[in-house]
XYZ file of C-alpha atoms in Angstrom:
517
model
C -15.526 -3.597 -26.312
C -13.666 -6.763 -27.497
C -11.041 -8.020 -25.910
C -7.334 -8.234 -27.009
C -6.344 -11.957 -29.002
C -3.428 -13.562 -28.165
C -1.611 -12.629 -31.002
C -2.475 -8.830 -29.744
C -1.153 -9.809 -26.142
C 2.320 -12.159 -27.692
C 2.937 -8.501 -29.698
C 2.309 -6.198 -26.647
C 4.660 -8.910 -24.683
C 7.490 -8.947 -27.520
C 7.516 -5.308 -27.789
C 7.911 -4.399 -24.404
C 9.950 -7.015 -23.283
C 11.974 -5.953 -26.346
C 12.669 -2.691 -25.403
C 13.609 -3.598 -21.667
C 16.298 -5.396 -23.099
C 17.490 -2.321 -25.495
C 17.794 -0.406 -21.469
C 15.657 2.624 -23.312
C 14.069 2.569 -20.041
C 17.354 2.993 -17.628
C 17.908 6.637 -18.180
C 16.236 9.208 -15.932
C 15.409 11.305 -19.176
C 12.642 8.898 -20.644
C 11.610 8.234 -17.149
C 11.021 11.470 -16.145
C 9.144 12.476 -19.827
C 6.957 9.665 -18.964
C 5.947 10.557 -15.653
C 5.342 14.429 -17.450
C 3.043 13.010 -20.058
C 1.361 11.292 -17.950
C 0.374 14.165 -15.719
C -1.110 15.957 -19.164
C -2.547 13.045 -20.301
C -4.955 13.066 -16.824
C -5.323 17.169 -17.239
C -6.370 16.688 -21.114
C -9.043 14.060 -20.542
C -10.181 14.924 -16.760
C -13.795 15.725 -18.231
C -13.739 12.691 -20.161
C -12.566 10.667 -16.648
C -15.398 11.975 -14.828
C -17.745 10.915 -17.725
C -16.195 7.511 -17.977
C -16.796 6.882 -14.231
C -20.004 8.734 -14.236
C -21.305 5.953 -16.847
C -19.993 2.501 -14.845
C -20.532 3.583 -11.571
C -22.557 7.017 -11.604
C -20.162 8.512 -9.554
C -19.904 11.989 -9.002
C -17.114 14.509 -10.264
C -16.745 15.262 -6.542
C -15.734 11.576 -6.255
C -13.774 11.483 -9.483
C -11.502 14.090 -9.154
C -9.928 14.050 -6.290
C -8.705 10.033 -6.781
C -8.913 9.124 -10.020
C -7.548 12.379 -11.182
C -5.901 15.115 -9.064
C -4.899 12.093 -6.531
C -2.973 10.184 -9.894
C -1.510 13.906 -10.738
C -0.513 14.178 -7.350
C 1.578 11.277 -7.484
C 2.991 11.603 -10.664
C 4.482 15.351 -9.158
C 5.823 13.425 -5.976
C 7.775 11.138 -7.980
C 9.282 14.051 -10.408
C 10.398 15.656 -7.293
C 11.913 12.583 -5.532
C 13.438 10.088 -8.476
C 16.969 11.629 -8.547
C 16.536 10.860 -4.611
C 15.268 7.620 -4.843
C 17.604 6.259 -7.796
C 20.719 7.289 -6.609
C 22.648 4.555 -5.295
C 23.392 4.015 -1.544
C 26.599 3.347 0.545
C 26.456 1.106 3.169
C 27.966 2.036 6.281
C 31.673 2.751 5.838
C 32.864 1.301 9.171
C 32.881 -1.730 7.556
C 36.494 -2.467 6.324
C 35.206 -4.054 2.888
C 32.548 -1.227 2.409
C 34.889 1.201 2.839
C 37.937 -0.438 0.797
C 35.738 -2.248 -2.044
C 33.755 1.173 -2.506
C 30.470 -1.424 -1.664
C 26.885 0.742 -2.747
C 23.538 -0.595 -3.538
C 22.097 -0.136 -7.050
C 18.829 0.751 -7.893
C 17.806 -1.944 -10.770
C 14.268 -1.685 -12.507
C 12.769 -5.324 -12.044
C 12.190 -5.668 -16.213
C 8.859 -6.394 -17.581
C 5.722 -5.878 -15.873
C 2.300 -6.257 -15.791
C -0.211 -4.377 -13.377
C -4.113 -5.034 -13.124
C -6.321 -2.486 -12.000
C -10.006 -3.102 -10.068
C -13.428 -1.924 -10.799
C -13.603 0.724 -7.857
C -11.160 3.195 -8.761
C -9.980 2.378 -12.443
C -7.938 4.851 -13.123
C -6.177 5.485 -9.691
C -5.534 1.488 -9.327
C -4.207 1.257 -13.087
C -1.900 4.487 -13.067
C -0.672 4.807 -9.552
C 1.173 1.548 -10.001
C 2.091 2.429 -13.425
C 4.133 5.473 -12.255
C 6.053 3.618 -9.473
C 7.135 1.437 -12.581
C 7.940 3.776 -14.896
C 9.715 5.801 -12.201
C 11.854 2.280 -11.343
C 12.368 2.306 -15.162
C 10.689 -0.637 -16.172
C 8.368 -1.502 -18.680
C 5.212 -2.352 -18.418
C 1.336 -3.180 -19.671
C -1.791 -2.469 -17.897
C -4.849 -4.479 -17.272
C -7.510 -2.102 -16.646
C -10.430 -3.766 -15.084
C -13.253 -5.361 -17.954
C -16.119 -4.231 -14.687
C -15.594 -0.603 -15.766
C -15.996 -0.832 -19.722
C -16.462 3.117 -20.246
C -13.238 3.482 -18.048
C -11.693 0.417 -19.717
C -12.542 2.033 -23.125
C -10.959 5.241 -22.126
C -7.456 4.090 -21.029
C -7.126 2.171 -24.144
C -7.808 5.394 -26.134
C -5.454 8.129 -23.996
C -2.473 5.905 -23.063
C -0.843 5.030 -26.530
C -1.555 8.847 -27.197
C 0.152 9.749 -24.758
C 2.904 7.271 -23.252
C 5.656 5.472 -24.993
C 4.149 2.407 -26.935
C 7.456 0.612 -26.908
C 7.915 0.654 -23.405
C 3.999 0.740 -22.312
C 0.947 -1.072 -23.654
C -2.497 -1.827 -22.795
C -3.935 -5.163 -23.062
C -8.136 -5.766 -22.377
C -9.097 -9.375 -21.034
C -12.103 -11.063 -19.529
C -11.738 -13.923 -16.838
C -11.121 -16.795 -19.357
C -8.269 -14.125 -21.096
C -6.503 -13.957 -18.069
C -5.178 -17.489 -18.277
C -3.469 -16.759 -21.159
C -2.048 -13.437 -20.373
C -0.524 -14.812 -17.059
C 1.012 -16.958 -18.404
C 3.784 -15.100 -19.838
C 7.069 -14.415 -17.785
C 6.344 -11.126 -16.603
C 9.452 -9.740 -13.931
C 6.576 -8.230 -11.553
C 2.738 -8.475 -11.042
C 0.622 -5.493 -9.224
C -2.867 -6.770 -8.866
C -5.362 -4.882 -7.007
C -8.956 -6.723 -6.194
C -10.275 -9.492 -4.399
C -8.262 -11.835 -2.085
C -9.901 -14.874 -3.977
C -8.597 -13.611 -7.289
C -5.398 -13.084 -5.587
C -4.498 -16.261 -4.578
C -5.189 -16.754 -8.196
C -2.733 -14.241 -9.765
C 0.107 -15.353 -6.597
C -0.575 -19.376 -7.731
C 0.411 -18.059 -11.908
C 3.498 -16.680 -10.662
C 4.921 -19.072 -9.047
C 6.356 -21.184 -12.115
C 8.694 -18.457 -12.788
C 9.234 -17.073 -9.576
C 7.768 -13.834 -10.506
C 7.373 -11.537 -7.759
C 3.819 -10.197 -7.046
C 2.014 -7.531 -5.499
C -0.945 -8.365 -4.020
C -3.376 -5.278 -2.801
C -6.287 -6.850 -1.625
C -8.978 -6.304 0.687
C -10.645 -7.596 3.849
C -13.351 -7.219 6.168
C -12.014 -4.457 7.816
C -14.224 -3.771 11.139
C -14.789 -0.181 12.887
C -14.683 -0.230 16.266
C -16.007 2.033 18.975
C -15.612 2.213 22.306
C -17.626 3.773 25.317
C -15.258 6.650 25.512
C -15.476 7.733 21.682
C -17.019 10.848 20.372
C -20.077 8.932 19.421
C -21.937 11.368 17.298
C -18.335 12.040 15.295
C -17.478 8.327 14.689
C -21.066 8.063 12.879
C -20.370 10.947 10.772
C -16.976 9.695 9.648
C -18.396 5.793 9.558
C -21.567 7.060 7.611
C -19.531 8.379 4.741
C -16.930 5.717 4.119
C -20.359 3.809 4.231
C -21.790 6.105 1.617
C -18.790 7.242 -0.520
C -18.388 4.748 -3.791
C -21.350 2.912 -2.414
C -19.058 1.652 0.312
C -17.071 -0.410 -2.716
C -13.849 0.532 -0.974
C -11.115 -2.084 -0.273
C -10.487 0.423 2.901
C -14.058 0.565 3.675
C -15.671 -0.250 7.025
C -16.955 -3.787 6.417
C -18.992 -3.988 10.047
C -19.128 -1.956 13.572
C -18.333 -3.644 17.519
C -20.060 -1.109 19.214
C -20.097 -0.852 22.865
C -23.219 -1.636 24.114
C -23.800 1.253 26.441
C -23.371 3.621 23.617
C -25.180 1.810 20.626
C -28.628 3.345 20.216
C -26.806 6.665 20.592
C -24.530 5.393 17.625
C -27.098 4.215 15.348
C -29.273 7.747 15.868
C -26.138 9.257 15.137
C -25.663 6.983 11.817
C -28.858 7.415 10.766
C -28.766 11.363 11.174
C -25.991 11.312 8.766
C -27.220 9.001 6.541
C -30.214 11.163 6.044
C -27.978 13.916 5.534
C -25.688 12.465 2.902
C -28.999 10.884 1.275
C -30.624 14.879 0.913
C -33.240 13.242 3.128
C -34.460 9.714 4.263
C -35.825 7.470 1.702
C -34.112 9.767 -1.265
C -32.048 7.849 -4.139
C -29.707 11.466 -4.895
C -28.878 11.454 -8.636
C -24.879 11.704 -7.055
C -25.154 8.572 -5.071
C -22.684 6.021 -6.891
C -24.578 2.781 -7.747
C -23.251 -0.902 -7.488
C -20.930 -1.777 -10.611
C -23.194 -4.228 -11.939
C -25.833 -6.682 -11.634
C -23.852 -9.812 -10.371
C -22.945 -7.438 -7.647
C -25.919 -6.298 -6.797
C -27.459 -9.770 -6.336
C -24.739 -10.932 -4.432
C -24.951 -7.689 -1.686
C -29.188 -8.254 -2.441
C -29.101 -12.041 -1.395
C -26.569 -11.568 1.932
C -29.150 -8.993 2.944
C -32.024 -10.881 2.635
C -30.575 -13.803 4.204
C -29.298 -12.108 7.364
C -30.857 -12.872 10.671
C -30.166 -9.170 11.320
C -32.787 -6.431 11.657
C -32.685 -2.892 9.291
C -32.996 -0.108 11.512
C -32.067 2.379 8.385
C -32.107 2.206 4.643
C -32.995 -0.848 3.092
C -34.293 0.568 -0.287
C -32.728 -0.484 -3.986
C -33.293 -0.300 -7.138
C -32.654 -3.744 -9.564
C -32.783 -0.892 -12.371
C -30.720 1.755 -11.721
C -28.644 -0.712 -9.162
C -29.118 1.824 -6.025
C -28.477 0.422 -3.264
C -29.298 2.769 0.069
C -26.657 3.155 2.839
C -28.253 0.357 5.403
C -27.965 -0.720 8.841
C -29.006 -3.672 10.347
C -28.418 -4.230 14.019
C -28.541 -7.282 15.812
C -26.184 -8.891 13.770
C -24.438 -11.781 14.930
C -20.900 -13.075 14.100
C -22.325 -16.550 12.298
C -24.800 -14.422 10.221
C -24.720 -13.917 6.407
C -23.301 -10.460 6.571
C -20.389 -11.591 8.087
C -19.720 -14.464 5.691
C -17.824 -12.532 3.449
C -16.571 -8.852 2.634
C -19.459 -7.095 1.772
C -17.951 -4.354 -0.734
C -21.603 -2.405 -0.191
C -23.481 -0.217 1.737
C -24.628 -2.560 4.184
C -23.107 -1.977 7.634
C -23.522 -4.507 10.432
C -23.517 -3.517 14.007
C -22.602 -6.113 16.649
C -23.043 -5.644 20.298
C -19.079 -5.765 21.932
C -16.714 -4.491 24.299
C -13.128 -3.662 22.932
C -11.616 -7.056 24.797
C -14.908 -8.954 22.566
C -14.469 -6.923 19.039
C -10.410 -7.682 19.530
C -10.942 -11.461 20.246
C -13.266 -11.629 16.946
C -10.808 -9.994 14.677
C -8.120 -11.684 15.768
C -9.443 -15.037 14.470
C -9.905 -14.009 11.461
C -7.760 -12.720 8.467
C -6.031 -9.504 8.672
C -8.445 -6.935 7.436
C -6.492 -4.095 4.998
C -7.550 -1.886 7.421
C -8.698 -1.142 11.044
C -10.807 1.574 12.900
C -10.596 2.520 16.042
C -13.004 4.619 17.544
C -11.772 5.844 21.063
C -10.416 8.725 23.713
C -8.443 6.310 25.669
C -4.736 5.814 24.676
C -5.076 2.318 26.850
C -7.676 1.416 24.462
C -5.493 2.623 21.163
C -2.105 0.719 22.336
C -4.524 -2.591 23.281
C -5.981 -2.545 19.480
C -2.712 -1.672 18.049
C -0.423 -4.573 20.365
C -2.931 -7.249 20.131
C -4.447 -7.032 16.362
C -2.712 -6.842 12.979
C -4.017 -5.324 9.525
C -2.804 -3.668 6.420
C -3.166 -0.169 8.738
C -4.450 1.462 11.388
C -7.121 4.632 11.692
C -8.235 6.229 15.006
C -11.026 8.408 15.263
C -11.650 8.203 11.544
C -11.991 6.028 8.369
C -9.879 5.537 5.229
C -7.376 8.810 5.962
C -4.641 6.459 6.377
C -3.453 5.720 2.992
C -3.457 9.107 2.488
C -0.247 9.554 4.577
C 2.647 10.762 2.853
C 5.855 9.027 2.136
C 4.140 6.448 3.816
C 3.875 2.070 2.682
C -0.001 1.358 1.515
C -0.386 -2.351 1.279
C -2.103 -5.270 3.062
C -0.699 -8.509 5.524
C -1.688 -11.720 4.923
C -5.160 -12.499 3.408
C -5.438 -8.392 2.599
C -2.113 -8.251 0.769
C 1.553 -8.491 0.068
C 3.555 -6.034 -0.856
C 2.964 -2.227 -0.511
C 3.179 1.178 -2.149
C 2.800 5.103 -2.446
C 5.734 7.578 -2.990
C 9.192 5.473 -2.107
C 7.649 2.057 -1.178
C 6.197 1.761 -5.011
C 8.868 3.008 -6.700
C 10.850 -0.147 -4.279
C 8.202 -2.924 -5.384
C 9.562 -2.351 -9.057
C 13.168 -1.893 -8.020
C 15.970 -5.053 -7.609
C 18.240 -3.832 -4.987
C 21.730 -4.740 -6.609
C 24.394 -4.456 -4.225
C 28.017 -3.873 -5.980
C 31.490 -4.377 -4.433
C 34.962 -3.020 -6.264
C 37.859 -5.259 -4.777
C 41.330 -4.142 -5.580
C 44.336 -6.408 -6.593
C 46.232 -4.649 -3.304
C 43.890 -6.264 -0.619
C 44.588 -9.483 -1.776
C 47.734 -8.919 1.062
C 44.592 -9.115 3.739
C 42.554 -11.829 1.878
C 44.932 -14.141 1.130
C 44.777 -15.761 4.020
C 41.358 -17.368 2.765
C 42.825 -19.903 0.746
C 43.897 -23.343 0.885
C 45.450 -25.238 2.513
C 43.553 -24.742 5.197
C 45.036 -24.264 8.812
C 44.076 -23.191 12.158
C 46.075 -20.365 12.060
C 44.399 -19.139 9.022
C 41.159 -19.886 10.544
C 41.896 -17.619 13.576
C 43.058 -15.306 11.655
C 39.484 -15.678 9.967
C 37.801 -15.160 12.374
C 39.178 -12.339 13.472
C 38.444 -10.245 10.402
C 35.131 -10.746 10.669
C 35.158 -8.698 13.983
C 33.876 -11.685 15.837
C 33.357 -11.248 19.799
C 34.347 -13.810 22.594
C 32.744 -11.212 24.990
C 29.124 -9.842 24.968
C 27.212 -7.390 27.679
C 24.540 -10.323 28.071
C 24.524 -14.261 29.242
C 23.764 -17.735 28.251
C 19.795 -17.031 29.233
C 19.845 -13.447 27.178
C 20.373 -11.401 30.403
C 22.195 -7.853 30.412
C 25.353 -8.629 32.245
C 28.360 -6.140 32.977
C 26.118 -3.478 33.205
C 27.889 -2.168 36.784
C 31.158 -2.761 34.752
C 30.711 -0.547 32.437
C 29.023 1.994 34.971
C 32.023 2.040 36.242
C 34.272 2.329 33.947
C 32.684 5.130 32.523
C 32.707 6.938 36.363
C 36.829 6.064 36.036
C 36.931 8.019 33.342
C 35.218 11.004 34.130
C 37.314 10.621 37.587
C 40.465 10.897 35.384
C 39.838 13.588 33.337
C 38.592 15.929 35.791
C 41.791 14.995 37.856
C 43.654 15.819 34.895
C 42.128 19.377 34.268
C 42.841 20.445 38.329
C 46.524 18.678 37.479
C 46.715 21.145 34.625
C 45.057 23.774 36.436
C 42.535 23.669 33.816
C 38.543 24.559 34.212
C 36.278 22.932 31.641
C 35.927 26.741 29.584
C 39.401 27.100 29.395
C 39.645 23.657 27.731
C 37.062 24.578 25.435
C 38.621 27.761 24.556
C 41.207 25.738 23.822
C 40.125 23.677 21.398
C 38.551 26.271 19.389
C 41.934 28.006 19.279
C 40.942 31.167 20.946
């Protein structure tokens, strides 16, 4: 498939930017038809997905369906059911003299033109996920699906002007050296999902014009199990984030601390489930998904045959078909090969560590997208979760995070900036606009603002912004006046119960009163 010129990319870029300015993309109507057709568009050409993916990546319809289809659908249904919610202005608190009197609220503006850029992995979910937290924000937008996936790539070029507005959203194909070019328009918004290398890339292009970006990412995201986890259940759940995609998962376990004491259990436990998953040790199943190309397969090929590691499972590929068997090599080290990058690939390492050891490691590195904890002990949980940071956090299993509900997806640092799913999308692609109504008849309290300047004006000033020349805590941030107000409160309670035996009162009969019986 060629790629789009740039006179194909200036047109997309005109037209779209174009119709942002026309605000065809403001009203809830076209947002909403969009988000509709987009829904049929995945139901019409589901077989056709799973075909697509089937051809880059051999990956299964059980694979397929559930991400890059019914997961997109899935979405597109949340935000149908939530965008009157989540474009609807807001009122800040009315306490506020000038919130209340100026009518203040916070407007929900669509950032303008936008450009998202999908991975390899998941081409469809990466592409159309973001797309739908754009349209939903009401901007416009054109996708980058991924040039890795060329079936996939060829696909979403095909479906999406048949079914989505063209004026509003276009796709655009590009190689590496086309990127240059298309980046270097003045796009309102980037979403870029891939590498953290390519990132820093895409974050360095946006800078001229001050775009905002974001940046989902990746990471070496380690698994890590404790003495006191279900051992034989961690493998299970480790084993098939291993497995699934060929462990090309930016929320995939990268490598496994394991506590000594419990390792060879671990690893017979891995291996068990490997076998399973395989249909039996040494099998290459005809539904195992196989590395996206041959670049990749190299690279995963060469860190393997570098490491100082020994396989204990697995181990078999294919140059051919690109298999690459689920593999374990123990031993590993944290200077070793496998450890020199994110693998992206069925290789998991297994390093010998207690939780104090696997913490102290991860901490000096980046933040990893995501985290694993494998553990009974709530100590152990709160010591992972107070001393590490990542993207997210999953005990007792792998990757279920980001499938939380109403609930921010996104990375920290080297993994990511920026987040989304449900709300927190539909916010990446929104300007919060916050509005203020000041009537001519206030100008009686704001007068007082002008010059000349005096210092009765300024104390006056000062006291309408509600300042305090008494706090509850001291100089060295110390609660202070904490018996005072003890106390005060007791005088009060004092009184009033005084008062209801003055009145010959009891507490029912006041109640009774006030509810006018």
């Amino acid at each position: 498939m060629s790629y789009s010129s740039e006179a194909q990319v200036d047109k997309a870029f005109d037209v779209v930017s174009n119709t942002f300015k026309s605000n065809k993309t403001k009203p809830l109507e076209w947002r909403i038809k969009q988000l509709r057709k987009t829904w049929w568009m995945l139901e019409d050409n589901r077989e056709r997905i799973v075909v697509a993916l089937n051809k880059d990546l051999n990956k299964h319809r059980q694979e397929t369906l559930p991400v890059d289809v019914a997961g997109i659908q899935n979405a597109c249904l949340e935000a149908l059911a939530n965008i009157k919610e989540w474009t609807k202005d807001e009122k800040p608190r009315r306490t506020d003299p000038l919130n209340l009197l100026g009518g203040a609220r916070i407007r929900k503006e669509p950032k303008g033109v936008t450009l998202i850029i999908s991975a390899w992995n998941y081409p469809f979910m990466e592409l159309f996920e973001p797309m739908l937290s754009a349209i939903a924000a009401g901007c416009t937008t054109i996708l980058k699906p991924s040039e890795l996936a060329p079936a996939s790539e060829k696909l979403i070029a095909e479906i999406v002007p048949k079914y989505l507005d063209q004026s509003a959203i276009r796709v655009v194909t590009a190689g590496p050296k086309q990127m240059n070019y298309l980046l270097e328009r003045k796009w309102d918004h980037i979403f870029f999902t891939g590498s953290t290398a390519v990132g820093k890339i895409i974050y360095a292009k946006a800078a001229p014009n001050l775009t905002t970006v974001t940046l989902e990412l990746g990471g070496r995201g380690p698994a890590i199990v404790t003495s006191s986890a279900d051992i034989d259940l961690a493998a299970k759940r480790i084993a098939n984030a291993k497995f699934m995609n060929a462990g090309q998962i930016c929320v995939g376990v990268n490598h496994v601390f394991v506590d000594p004491s419990v390792k060879q259990r671990f690893i017979a436990a891995l291996s068990k489930y490997f076998d399973q998953f395989r249909s039996g040790r040494s099998r290459q199943p005809s539904y195992a998904t196989r590395i996206v190309n041959e670049r990749h397969y190299k690279r995963l090929d060469n860190l393997l045959e570098k490491t100082q590691g020994k396989i204990v499972y697995g181990g078999e590929r294919n140059p051919e078909t690109r298999f690459f068997a689920p593999t374990i090599v123990d031993g590993v080290t944290t200077d070793d090969s496998l450890l020199s990058e994110e693998l992206f690939g069925p290789i998991l390492p297994i390093l010998d560590a207690t939780l104090d050891q696997a913490i102290n490691y991860t901490v000096k590195h980046d933040h990893p997208l995501a985290l694993y904890g494998f553990t009974s002990s709530q100590a152990d949980k709160d010591k992972i979760l107070s001393r590490t940071n990542s993207g997210g956090v999953c005990f007792n299993d792998a990757i279920l995070h980001m499938l939380v509900k109403d609930a921010p997806f996104g990375g920290v640092g080297a993994s990511g900036m920026g987040a989304y799913h449900g709300p927190f999308g539909f916010k990446e692609f929104t300007h919060l606009r916050t509005v203020v109504n000041v009537p001519g008849w206030l100008e009686l309290l704001l007068k007082v603002r002008y010059a000349p300047y005096t210092d009765k004006k300024a104390a006056a000033m000062v006291r309408s912004t509600g300042a305090k020349t008494s706090v509850p805590f001291d100089r060295n941030g110390n609660d202070v006046g904490g018996l005072a107000r003890l106390l005060t409160k007791s005088v009060i309670a004092v009184v009033f119960f005084a008062l209801l035996k003055w009145k010959g009162w009891s507490v029912t009969h006041l109640i009774e009163s006030v509810r006018g019986k």
